[in-house]
CSV table of C-alpha atoms in Angstrom, one decimal:
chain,number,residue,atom,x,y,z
A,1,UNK,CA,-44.6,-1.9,-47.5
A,2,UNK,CA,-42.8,-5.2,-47.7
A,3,UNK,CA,-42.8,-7.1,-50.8
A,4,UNK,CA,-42.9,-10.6,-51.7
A,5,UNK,CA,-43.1,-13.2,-54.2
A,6,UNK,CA,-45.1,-16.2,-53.7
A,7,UNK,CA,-44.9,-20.1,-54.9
A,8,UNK,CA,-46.1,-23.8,-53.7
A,9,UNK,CA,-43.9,-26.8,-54.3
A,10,UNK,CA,-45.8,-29.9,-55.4
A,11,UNK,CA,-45.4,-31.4,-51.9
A,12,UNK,CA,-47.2,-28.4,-50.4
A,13,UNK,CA,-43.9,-26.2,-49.1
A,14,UNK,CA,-45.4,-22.7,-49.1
A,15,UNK,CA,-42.3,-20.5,-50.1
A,16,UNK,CA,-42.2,-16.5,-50.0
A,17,UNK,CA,-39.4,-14.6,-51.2
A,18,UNK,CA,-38.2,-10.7,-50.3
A,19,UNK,CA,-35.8,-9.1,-52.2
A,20,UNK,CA,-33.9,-6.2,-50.5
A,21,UNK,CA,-30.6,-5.6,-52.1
A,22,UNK,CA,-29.5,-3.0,-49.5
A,23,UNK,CA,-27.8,-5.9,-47.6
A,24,UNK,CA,-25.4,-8.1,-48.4
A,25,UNK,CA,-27.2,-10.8,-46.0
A,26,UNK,CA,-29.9,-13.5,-46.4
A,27,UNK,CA,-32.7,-15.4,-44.1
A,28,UNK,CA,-33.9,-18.5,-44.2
A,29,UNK,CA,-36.9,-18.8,-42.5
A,30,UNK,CA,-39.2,-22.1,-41.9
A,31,UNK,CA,-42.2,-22.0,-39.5
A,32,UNK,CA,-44.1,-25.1,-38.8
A,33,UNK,CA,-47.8,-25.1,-38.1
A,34,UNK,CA,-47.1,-27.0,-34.5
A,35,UNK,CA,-47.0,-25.0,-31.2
A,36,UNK,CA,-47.8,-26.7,-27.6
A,37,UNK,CA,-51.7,-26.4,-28.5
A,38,UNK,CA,-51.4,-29.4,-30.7
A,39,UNK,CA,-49.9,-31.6,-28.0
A,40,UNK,CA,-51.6,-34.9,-26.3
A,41,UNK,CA,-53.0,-33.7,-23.0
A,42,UNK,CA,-50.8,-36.6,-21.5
A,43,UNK,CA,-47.4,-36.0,-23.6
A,44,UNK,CA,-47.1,-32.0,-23.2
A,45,UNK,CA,-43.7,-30.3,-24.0
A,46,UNK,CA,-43.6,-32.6,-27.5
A,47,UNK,CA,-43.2,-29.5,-29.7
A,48,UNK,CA,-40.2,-27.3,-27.3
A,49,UNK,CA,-38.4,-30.7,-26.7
A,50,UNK,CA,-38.7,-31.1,-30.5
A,51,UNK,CA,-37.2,-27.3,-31.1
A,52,UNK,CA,-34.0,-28.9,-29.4
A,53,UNK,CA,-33.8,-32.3,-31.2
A,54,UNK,CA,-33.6,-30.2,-34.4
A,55,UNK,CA,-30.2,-28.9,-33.8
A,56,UNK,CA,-28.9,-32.4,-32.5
A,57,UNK,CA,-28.6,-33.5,-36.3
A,58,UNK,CA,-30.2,-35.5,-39.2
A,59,UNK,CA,-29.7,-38.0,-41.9
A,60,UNK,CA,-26.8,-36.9,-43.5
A,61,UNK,CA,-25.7,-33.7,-41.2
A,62,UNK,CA,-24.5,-35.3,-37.8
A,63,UNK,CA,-23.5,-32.1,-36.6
A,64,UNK,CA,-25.9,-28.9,-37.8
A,65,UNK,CA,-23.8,-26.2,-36.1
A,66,UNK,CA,-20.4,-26.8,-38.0
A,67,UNK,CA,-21.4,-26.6,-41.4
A,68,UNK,CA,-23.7,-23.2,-40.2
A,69,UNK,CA,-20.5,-21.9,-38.7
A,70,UNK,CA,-18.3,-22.2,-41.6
A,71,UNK,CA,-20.7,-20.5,-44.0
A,72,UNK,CA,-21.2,-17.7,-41.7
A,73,UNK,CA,-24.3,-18.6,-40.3
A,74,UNK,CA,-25.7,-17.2,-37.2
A,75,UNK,CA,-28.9,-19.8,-36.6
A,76,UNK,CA,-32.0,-20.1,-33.7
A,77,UNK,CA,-35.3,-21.4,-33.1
A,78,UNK,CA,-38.3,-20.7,-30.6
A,79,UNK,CA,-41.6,-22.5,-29.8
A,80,UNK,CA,-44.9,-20.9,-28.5
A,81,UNK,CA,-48.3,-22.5,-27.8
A,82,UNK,CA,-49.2,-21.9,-31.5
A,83,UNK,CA,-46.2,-22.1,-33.6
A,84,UNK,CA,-42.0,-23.3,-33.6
A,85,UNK,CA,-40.0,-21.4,-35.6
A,86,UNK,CA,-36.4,-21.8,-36.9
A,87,UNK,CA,-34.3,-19.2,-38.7
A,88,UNK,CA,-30.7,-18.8,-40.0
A,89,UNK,CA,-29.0,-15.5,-41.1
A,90,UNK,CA,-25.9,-15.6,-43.0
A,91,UNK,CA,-24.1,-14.6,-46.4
A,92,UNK,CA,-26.3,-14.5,-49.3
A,93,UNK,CA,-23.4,-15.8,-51.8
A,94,UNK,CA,-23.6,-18.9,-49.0
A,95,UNK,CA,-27.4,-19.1,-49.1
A,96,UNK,CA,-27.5,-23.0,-50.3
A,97,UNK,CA,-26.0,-23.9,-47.1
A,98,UNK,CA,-29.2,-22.9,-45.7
A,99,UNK,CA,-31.2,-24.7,-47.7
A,100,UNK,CA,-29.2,-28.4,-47.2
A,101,UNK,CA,-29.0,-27.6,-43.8
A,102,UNK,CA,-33.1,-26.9,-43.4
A,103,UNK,CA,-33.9,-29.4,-46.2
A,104,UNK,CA,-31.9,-32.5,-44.3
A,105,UNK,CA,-33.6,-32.1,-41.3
A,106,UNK,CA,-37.0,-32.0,-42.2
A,107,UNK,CA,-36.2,-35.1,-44.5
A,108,UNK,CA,-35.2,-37.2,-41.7
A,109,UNK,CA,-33.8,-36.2,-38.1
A,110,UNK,CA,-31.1,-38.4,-36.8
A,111,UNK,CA,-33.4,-40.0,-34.4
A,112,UNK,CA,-31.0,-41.9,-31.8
A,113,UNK,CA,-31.4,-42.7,-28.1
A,114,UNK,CA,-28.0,-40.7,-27.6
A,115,UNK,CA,-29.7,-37.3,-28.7
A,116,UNK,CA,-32.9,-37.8,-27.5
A,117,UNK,CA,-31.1,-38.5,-24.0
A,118,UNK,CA,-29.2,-35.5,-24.3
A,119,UNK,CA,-32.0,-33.3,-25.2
A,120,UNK,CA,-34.3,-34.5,-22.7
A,121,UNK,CA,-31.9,-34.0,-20.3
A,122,UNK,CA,-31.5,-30.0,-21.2
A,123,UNK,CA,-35.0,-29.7,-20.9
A,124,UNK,CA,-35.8,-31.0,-18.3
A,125,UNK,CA,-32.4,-28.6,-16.7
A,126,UNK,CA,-34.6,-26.0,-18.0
A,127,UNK,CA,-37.5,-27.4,-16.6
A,128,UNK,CA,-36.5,-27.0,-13.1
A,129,UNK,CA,-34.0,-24.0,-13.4
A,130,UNK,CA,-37.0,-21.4,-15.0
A,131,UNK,CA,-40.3,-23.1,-13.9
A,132,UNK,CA,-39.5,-25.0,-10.6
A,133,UNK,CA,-36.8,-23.1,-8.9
A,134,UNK,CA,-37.1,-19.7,-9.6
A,135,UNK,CA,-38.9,-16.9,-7.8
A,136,UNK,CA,-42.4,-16.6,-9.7
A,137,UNK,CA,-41.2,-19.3,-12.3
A,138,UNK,CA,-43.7,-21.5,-11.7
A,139,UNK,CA,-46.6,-18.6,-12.8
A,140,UNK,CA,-47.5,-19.7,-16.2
A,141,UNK,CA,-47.8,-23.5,-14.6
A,142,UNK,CA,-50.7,-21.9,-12.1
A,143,UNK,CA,-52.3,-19.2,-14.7
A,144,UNK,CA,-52.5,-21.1,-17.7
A,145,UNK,CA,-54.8,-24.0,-16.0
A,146,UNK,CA,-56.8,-21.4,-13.5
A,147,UNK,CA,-57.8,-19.5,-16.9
A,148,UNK,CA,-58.1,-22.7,-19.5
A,149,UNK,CA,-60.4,-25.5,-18.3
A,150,UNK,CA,-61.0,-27.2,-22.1
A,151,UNK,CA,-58.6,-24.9,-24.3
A,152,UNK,CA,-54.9,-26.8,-24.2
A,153,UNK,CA,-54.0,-23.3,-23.8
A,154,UNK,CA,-54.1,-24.5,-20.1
A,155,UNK,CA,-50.6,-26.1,-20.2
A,156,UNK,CA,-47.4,-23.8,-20.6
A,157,UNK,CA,-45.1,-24.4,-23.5
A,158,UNK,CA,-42.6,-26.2,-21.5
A,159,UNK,CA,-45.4,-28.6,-20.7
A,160,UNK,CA,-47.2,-29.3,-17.9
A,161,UNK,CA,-45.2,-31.2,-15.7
A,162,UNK,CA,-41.7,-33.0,-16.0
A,163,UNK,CA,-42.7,-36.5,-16.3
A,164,UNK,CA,-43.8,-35.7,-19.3
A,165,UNK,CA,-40.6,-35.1,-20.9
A,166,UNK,CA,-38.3,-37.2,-18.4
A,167,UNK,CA,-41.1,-40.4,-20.1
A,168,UNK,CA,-40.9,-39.1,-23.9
A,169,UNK,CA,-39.8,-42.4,-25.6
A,170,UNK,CA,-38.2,-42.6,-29.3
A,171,UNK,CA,-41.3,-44.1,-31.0
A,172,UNK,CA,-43.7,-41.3,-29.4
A,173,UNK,CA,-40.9,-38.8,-31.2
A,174,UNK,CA,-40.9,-40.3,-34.0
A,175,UNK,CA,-44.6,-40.2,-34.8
A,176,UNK,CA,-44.8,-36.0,-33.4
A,177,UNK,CA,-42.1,-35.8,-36.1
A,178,UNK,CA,-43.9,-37.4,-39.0
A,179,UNK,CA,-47.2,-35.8,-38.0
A,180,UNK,CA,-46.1,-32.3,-38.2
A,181,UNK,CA,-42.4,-31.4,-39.7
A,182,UNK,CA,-43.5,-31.7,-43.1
A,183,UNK,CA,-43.8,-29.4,-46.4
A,184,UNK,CA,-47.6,-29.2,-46.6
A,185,UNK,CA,-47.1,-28.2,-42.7
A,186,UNK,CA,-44.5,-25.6,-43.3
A,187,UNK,CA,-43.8,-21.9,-44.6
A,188,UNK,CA,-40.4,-21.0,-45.7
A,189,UNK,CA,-39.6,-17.5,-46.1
A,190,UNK,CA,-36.3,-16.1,-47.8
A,191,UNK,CA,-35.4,-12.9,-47.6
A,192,UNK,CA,-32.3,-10.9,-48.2
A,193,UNK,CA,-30.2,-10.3,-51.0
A,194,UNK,CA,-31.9,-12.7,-53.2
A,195,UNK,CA,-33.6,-13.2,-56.3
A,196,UNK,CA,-37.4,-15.3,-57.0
A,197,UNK,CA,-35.8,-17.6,-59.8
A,198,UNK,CA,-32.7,-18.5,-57.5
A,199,UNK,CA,-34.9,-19.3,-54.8
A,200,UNK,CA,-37.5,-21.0,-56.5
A,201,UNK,CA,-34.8,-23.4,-57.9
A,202,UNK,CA,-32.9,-23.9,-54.5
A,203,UNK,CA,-36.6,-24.8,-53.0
A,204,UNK,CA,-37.0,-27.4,-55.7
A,205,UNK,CA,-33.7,-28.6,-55.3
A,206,UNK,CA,-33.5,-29.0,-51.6
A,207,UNK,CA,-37.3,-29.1,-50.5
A,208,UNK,CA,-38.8,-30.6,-53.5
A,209,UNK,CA,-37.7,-34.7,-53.3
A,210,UNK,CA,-39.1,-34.5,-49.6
A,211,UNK,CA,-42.6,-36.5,-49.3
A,212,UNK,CA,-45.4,-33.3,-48.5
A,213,UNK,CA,-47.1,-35.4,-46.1
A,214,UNK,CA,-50.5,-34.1,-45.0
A,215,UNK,CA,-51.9,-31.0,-43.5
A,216,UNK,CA,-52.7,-32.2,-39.9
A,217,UNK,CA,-56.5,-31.0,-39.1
A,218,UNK,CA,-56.6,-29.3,-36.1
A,219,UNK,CA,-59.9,-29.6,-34.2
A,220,UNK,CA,-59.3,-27.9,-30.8
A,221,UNK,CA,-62.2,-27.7,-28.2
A,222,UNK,CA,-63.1,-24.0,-27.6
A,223,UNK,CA,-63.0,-22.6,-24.3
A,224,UNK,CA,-66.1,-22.0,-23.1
A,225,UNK,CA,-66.7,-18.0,-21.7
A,226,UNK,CA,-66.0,-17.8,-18.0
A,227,UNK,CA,-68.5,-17.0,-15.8
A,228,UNK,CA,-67.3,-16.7,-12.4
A,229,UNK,CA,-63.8,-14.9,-11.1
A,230,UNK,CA,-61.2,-17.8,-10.1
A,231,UNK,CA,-58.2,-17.2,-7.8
A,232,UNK,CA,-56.0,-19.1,-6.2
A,233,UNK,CA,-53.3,-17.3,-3.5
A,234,UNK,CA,-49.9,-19.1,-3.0
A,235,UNK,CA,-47.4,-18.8,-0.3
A,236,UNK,CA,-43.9,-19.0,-1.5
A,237,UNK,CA,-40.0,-18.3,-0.8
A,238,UNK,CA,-40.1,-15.3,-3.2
A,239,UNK,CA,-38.6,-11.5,-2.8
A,240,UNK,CA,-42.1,-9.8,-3.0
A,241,UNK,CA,-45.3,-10.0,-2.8
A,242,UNK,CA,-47.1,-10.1,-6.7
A,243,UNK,CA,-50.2,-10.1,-8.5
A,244,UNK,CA,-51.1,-11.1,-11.5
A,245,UNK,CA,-54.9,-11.2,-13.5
A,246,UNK,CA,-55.4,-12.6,-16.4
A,247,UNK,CA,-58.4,-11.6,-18.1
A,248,UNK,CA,-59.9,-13.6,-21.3
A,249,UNK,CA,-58.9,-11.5,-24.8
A,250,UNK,CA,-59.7,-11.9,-28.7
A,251,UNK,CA,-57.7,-14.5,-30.9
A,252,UNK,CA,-55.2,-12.8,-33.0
A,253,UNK,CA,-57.1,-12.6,-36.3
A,254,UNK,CA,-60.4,-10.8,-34.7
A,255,UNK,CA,-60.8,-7.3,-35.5
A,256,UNK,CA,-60.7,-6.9,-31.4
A,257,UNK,CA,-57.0,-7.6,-31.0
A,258,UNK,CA,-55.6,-4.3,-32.2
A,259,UNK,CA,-57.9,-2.2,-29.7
A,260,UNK,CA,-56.8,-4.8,-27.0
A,261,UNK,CA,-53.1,-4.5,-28.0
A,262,UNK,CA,-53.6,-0.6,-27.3
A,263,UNK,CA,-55.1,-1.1,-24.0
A,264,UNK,CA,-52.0,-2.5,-22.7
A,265,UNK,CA,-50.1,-0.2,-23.7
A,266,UNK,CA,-52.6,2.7,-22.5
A,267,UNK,CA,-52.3,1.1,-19.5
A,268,UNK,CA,-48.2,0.2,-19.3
A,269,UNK,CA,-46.3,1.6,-21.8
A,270,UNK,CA,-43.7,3.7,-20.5
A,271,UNK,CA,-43.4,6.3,-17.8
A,272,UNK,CA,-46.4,8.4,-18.6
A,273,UNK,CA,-48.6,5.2,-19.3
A,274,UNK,CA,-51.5,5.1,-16.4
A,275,UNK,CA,-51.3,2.2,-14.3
A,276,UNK,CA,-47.3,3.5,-14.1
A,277,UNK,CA,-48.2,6.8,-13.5
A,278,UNK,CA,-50.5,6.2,-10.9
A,279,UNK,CA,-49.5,3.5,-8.7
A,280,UNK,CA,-45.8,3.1,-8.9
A,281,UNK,CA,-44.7,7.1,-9.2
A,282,UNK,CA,-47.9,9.1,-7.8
A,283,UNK,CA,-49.2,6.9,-5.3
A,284,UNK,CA,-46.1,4.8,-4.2
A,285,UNK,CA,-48.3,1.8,-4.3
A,286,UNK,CA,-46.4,-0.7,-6.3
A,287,UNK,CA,-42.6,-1.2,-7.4
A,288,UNK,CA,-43.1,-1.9,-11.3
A,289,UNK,CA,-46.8,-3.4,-12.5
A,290,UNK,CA,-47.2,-4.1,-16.5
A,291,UNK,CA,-49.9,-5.2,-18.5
A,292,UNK,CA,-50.0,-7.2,-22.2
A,293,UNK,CA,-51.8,-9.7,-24.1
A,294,UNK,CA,-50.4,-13.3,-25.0
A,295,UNK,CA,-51.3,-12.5,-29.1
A,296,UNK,CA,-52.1,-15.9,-29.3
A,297,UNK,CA,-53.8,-17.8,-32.7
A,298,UNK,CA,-56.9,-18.8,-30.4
A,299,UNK,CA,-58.6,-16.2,-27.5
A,300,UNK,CA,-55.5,-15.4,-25.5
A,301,UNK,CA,-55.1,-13.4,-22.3
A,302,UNK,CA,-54.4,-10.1,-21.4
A,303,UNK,CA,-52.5,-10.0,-18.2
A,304,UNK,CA,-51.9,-7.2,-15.6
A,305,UNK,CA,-49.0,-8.0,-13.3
A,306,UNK,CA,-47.2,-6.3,-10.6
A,307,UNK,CA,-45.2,-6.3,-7.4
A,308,UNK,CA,-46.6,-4.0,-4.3
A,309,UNK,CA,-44.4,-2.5,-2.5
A,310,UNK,CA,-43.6,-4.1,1.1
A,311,UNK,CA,-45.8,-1.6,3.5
A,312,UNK,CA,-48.9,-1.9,0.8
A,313,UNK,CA,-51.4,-4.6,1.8
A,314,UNK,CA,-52.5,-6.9,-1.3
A,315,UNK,CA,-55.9,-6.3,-1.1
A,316,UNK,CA,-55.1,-2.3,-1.4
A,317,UNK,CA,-53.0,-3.4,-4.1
A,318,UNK,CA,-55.7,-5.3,-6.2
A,319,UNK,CA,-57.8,-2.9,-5.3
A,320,UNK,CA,-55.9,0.1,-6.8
A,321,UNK,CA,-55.6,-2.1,-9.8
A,322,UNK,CA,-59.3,-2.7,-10.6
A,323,UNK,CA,-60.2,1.1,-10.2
A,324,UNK,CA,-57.8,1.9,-12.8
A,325,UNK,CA,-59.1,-1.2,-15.4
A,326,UNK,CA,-62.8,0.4,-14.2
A,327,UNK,CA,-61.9,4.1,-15.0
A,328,UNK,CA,-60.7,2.9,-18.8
A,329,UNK,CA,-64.4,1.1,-19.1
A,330,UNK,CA,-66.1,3.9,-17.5
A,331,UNK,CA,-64.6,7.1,-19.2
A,332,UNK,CA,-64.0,7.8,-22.8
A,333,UNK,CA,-60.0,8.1,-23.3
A,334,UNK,CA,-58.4,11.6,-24.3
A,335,UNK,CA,-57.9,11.6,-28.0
A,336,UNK,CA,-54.4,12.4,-27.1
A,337,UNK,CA,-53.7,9.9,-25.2
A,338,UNK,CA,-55.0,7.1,-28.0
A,339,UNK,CA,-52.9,9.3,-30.4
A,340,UNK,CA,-49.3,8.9,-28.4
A,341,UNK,CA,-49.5,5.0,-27.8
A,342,UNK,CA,-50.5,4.5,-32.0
A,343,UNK,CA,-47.4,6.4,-32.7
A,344,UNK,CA,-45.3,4.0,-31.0
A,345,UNK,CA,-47.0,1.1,-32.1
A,346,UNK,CA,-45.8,3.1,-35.9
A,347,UNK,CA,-42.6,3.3,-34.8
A,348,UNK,CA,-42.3,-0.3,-33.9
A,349,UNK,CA,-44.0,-1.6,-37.1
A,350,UNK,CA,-41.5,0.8,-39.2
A,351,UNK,CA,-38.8,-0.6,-37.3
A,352,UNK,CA,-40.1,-4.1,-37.8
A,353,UNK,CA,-40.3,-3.2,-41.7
A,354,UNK,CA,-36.0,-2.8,-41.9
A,355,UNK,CA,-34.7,-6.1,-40.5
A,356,UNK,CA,-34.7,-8.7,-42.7
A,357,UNK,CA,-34.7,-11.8,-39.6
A,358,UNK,CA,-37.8,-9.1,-38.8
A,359,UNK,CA,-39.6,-8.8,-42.3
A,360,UNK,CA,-38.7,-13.0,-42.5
A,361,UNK,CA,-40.4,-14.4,-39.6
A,362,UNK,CA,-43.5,-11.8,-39.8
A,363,UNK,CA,-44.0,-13.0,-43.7
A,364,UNK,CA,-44.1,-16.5,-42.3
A,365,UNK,CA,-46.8,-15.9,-39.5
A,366,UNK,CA,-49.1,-13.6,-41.5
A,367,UNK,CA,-48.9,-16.0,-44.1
A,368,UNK,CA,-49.8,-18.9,-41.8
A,369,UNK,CA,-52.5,-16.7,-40.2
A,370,UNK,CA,-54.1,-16.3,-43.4
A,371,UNK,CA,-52.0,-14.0,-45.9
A,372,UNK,CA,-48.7,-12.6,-45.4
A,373,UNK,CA,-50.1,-9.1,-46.9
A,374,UNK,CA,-51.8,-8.8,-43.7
A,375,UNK,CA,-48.5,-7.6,-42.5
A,376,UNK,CA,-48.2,-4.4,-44.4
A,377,UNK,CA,-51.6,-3.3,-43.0
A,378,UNK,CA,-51.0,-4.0,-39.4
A,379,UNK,CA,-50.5,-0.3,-38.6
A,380,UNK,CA,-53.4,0.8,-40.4
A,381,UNK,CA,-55.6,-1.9,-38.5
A,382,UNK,CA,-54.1,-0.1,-34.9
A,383,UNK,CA,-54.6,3.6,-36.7
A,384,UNK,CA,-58.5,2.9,-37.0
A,385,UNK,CA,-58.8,1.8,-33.3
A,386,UNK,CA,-61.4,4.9,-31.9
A,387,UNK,CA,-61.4,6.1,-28.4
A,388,UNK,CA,-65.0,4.4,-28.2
A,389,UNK,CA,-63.5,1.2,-29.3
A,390,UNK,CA,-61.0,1.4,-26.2
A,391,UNK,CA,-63.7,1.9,-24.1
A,392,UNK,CA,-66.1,-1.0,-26.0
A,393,UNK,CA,-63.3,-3.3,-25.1
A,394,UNK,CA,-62.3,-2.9,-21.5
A,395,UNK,CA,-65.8,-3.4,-20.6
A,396,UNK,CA,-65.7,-6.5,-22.3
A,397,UNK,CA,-62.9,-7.2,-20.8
A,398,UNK,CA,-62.7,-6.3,-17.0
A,399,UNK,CA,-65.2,-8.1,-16.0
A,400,UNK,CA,-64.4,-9.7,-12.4
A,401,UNK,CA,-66.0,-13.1,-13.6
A,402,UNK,CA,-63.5,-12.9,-16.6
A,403,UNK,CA,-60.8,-12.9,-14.6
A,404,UNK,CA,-58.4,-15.3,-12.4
A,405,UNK,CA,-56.2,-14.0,-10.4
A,406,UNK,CA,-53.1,-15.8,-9.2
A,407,UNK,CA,-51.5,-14.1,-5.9
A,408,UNK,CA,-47.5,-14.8,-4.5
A,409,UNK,CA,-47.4,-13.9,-0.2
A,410,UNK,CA,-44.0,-13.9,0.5
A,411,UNK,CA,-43.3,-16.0,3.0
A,412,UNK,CA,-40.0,-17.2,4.5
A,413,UNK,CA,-41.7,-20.3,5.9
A,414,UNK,CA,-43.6,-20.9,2.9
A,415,UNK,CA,-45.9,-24.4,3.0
């Protein structure tokens, strides 16, 4: 069990604390409420382009990484389609460095046309060098939109395409800014070798002066049920052929997730997991093939992907595929083999339970889900999943008109 202490500021800063004296180390955690969902349809990439204007400096910080250095600060951030998350590890005797550091930004940013330049430039590198021109890069950019017609779950975190960042303009920053990166919009998590009352008096300190702002209200059209298979095959300069199907899944907080979690891994999870068993050792059919779910806030995905091998047609491929998603909807599964992926998903959640940067960022998105207690009964949720359930599931689930599949042809004159 991981244990925490809970408090509000009057500006609506949600603040956790966990106290583990074992290290000599703190986190400072802050997640904001934004992700890539919340975007304008016409101005996507907003909230990734915004995880790298954050470390370009703020009102009275011009530089965030030299004061994090001196105080022994290792720091990092990340964006998804739900949330953006930022996160530095350091000292505990240097923990107010963290909090002037954190605090200054989300006061005010150093909004300038020099930064913005710079960081739109690096984004747009990354645009090109991971999306554009790499083998497979551009597979979210075709799956997300085949599988989300209404949802904006339909454009990738990186955005949908790069006008949309080269065009981002300083006053369209500026209001993204206001709108989202502020205390009522925020959870700050700060774990470590700390104590509540030191805490609660840096948070007033640092985050306290800084105007809440409001909670924004988030009113996302639903994406309505699928009801006939989509597919799109696409003829590119890549190494291999590859498959991927995405089939419609349950939204992180429904009771469905956890038995969906554990059909992936039934499906790829290591060596003896079936769809590696049988069609990359025992029938030489593919050269690796995985499966997993996006987890996302909203109804996510479950993906199967994989990579034939060069003398397997794709349609014997696919087909392979589907027989094995059939047999788990047809079949009841071997209490055994339930049994061997829940005690890895244990393992991983006893793992996740000794990490501090671990136990920080999982207080602040159970907390943000609905209550960061919901953490310590994650493997409890997984442990009550039944062989029935499994089976309840995947027919829910492999449905042919619930899926879209995306195929790569490799193809050294590709059109």
């Amino acid at each position: 069990m991981v244990s925490f202490d809970r408090f509000t500021l009057a500006n609506g800063l949600r603040v956790l604390v966990h106290q583990d004296n074992a290290t000599p180390m703190a986190v400072v955690n802050i997640l904001y409420d934004v992700g890539a969902r919340d975007e304008n349809p016409e101005q996507t990439g907003f909230a990734h382009l915004f995880e790298h204007l954050m470390f370009g400096g703020s009102a009275n910080i011009p530089n965030f990484d030299g004061p994090s250095q001196a105080a022994g600060a290792q720091n990092n951030a990340f964006t998804s389609n739900d949330i953006t998350n930022y996160y530095i590890t350091l000292p505990a005797a240097n923990i107010e460095t963290a909090f002037w550091l954190e605090s200054d930004r989300m006061l005010e940013l150093a909004f300038n046309e020099k930064s913005l330049d710079v960081q739109r430039n690096v984004v747009c590198e990354e645009f090109k060098q991971r999306y554009l021109n790499q083998p497979y890069g551009d597979t979210w950019l075709r799956l997300r939109p085949m599988a989300y017609h209404v949802h904006p779950y339909r454009w990738a975190t990186i955005g949908k395409e790069l006008a949309h960042i080269e065009d981002a303009r300083m006053e369209d920053v500026r209001k993204f800014f206001a709108t989202y990166y502020t205390p009522a919009n925020a959870y700050l998590v700060v774990a470590g070798n700390v104590e509540t009352a030191n805490v609660k008096e840096l948070a007033e300190k640092w985050f306290g002066p800084i105007p809440g702002g409001g909670k924004p209200k988030r009113q996302l059209p639903p994406e309505p049920p699928q009801q006939e298979a989509r597919r799109e095959v696409v003829y590119a300069d890549v190494p291999q052929h590859a498959i991927y199907i995405a089939f419609h899944s349950p939204a992180r907080n429904d009771a469905g997730y956890y038995a969906v979690d554990l059909i992936t891994d039934l499906l790829s999870q290591g060596p003896s997991s079936r769809l590696y068993r049988r069609l990359v050792k025992d029938n030489e059919l593919f050269s690796e093939i995985n499966a997993y779910q996006t987890g996302s806030i909203d109804p996510g995905l479950l993906v199967v992907e994989g990579k034939p091998l060069p003398n397997v047609p794709m349609d014997a491929a696919e087909k392979a595929i589907w027989e094995q998603l059939e047999q788990l909807c047809s079949e009841l599964i071997a209490s055994y083999e339930l049994e061997k992926v829940k005690n890895k998903i244990e393992s991983t959640m006893v793992f996740a339970e000794m990490a501090i940067l671990e136990k920080a960022m999982n207080l602040a998105y159970f907390e943000l889900l609905g209550d960061a207690d919901g953490f310590n009964h994650e493997t409890a949720r997984y442990l009550a999943v039944t062989e029935a359930d499994i089976q309840q599931h995947a027919r829910q689930l492999f449905r042919k008109e619930n899926s879209s599949t995306l195929i790569y042809l490799a193809n050294e004159h590709a059109q």
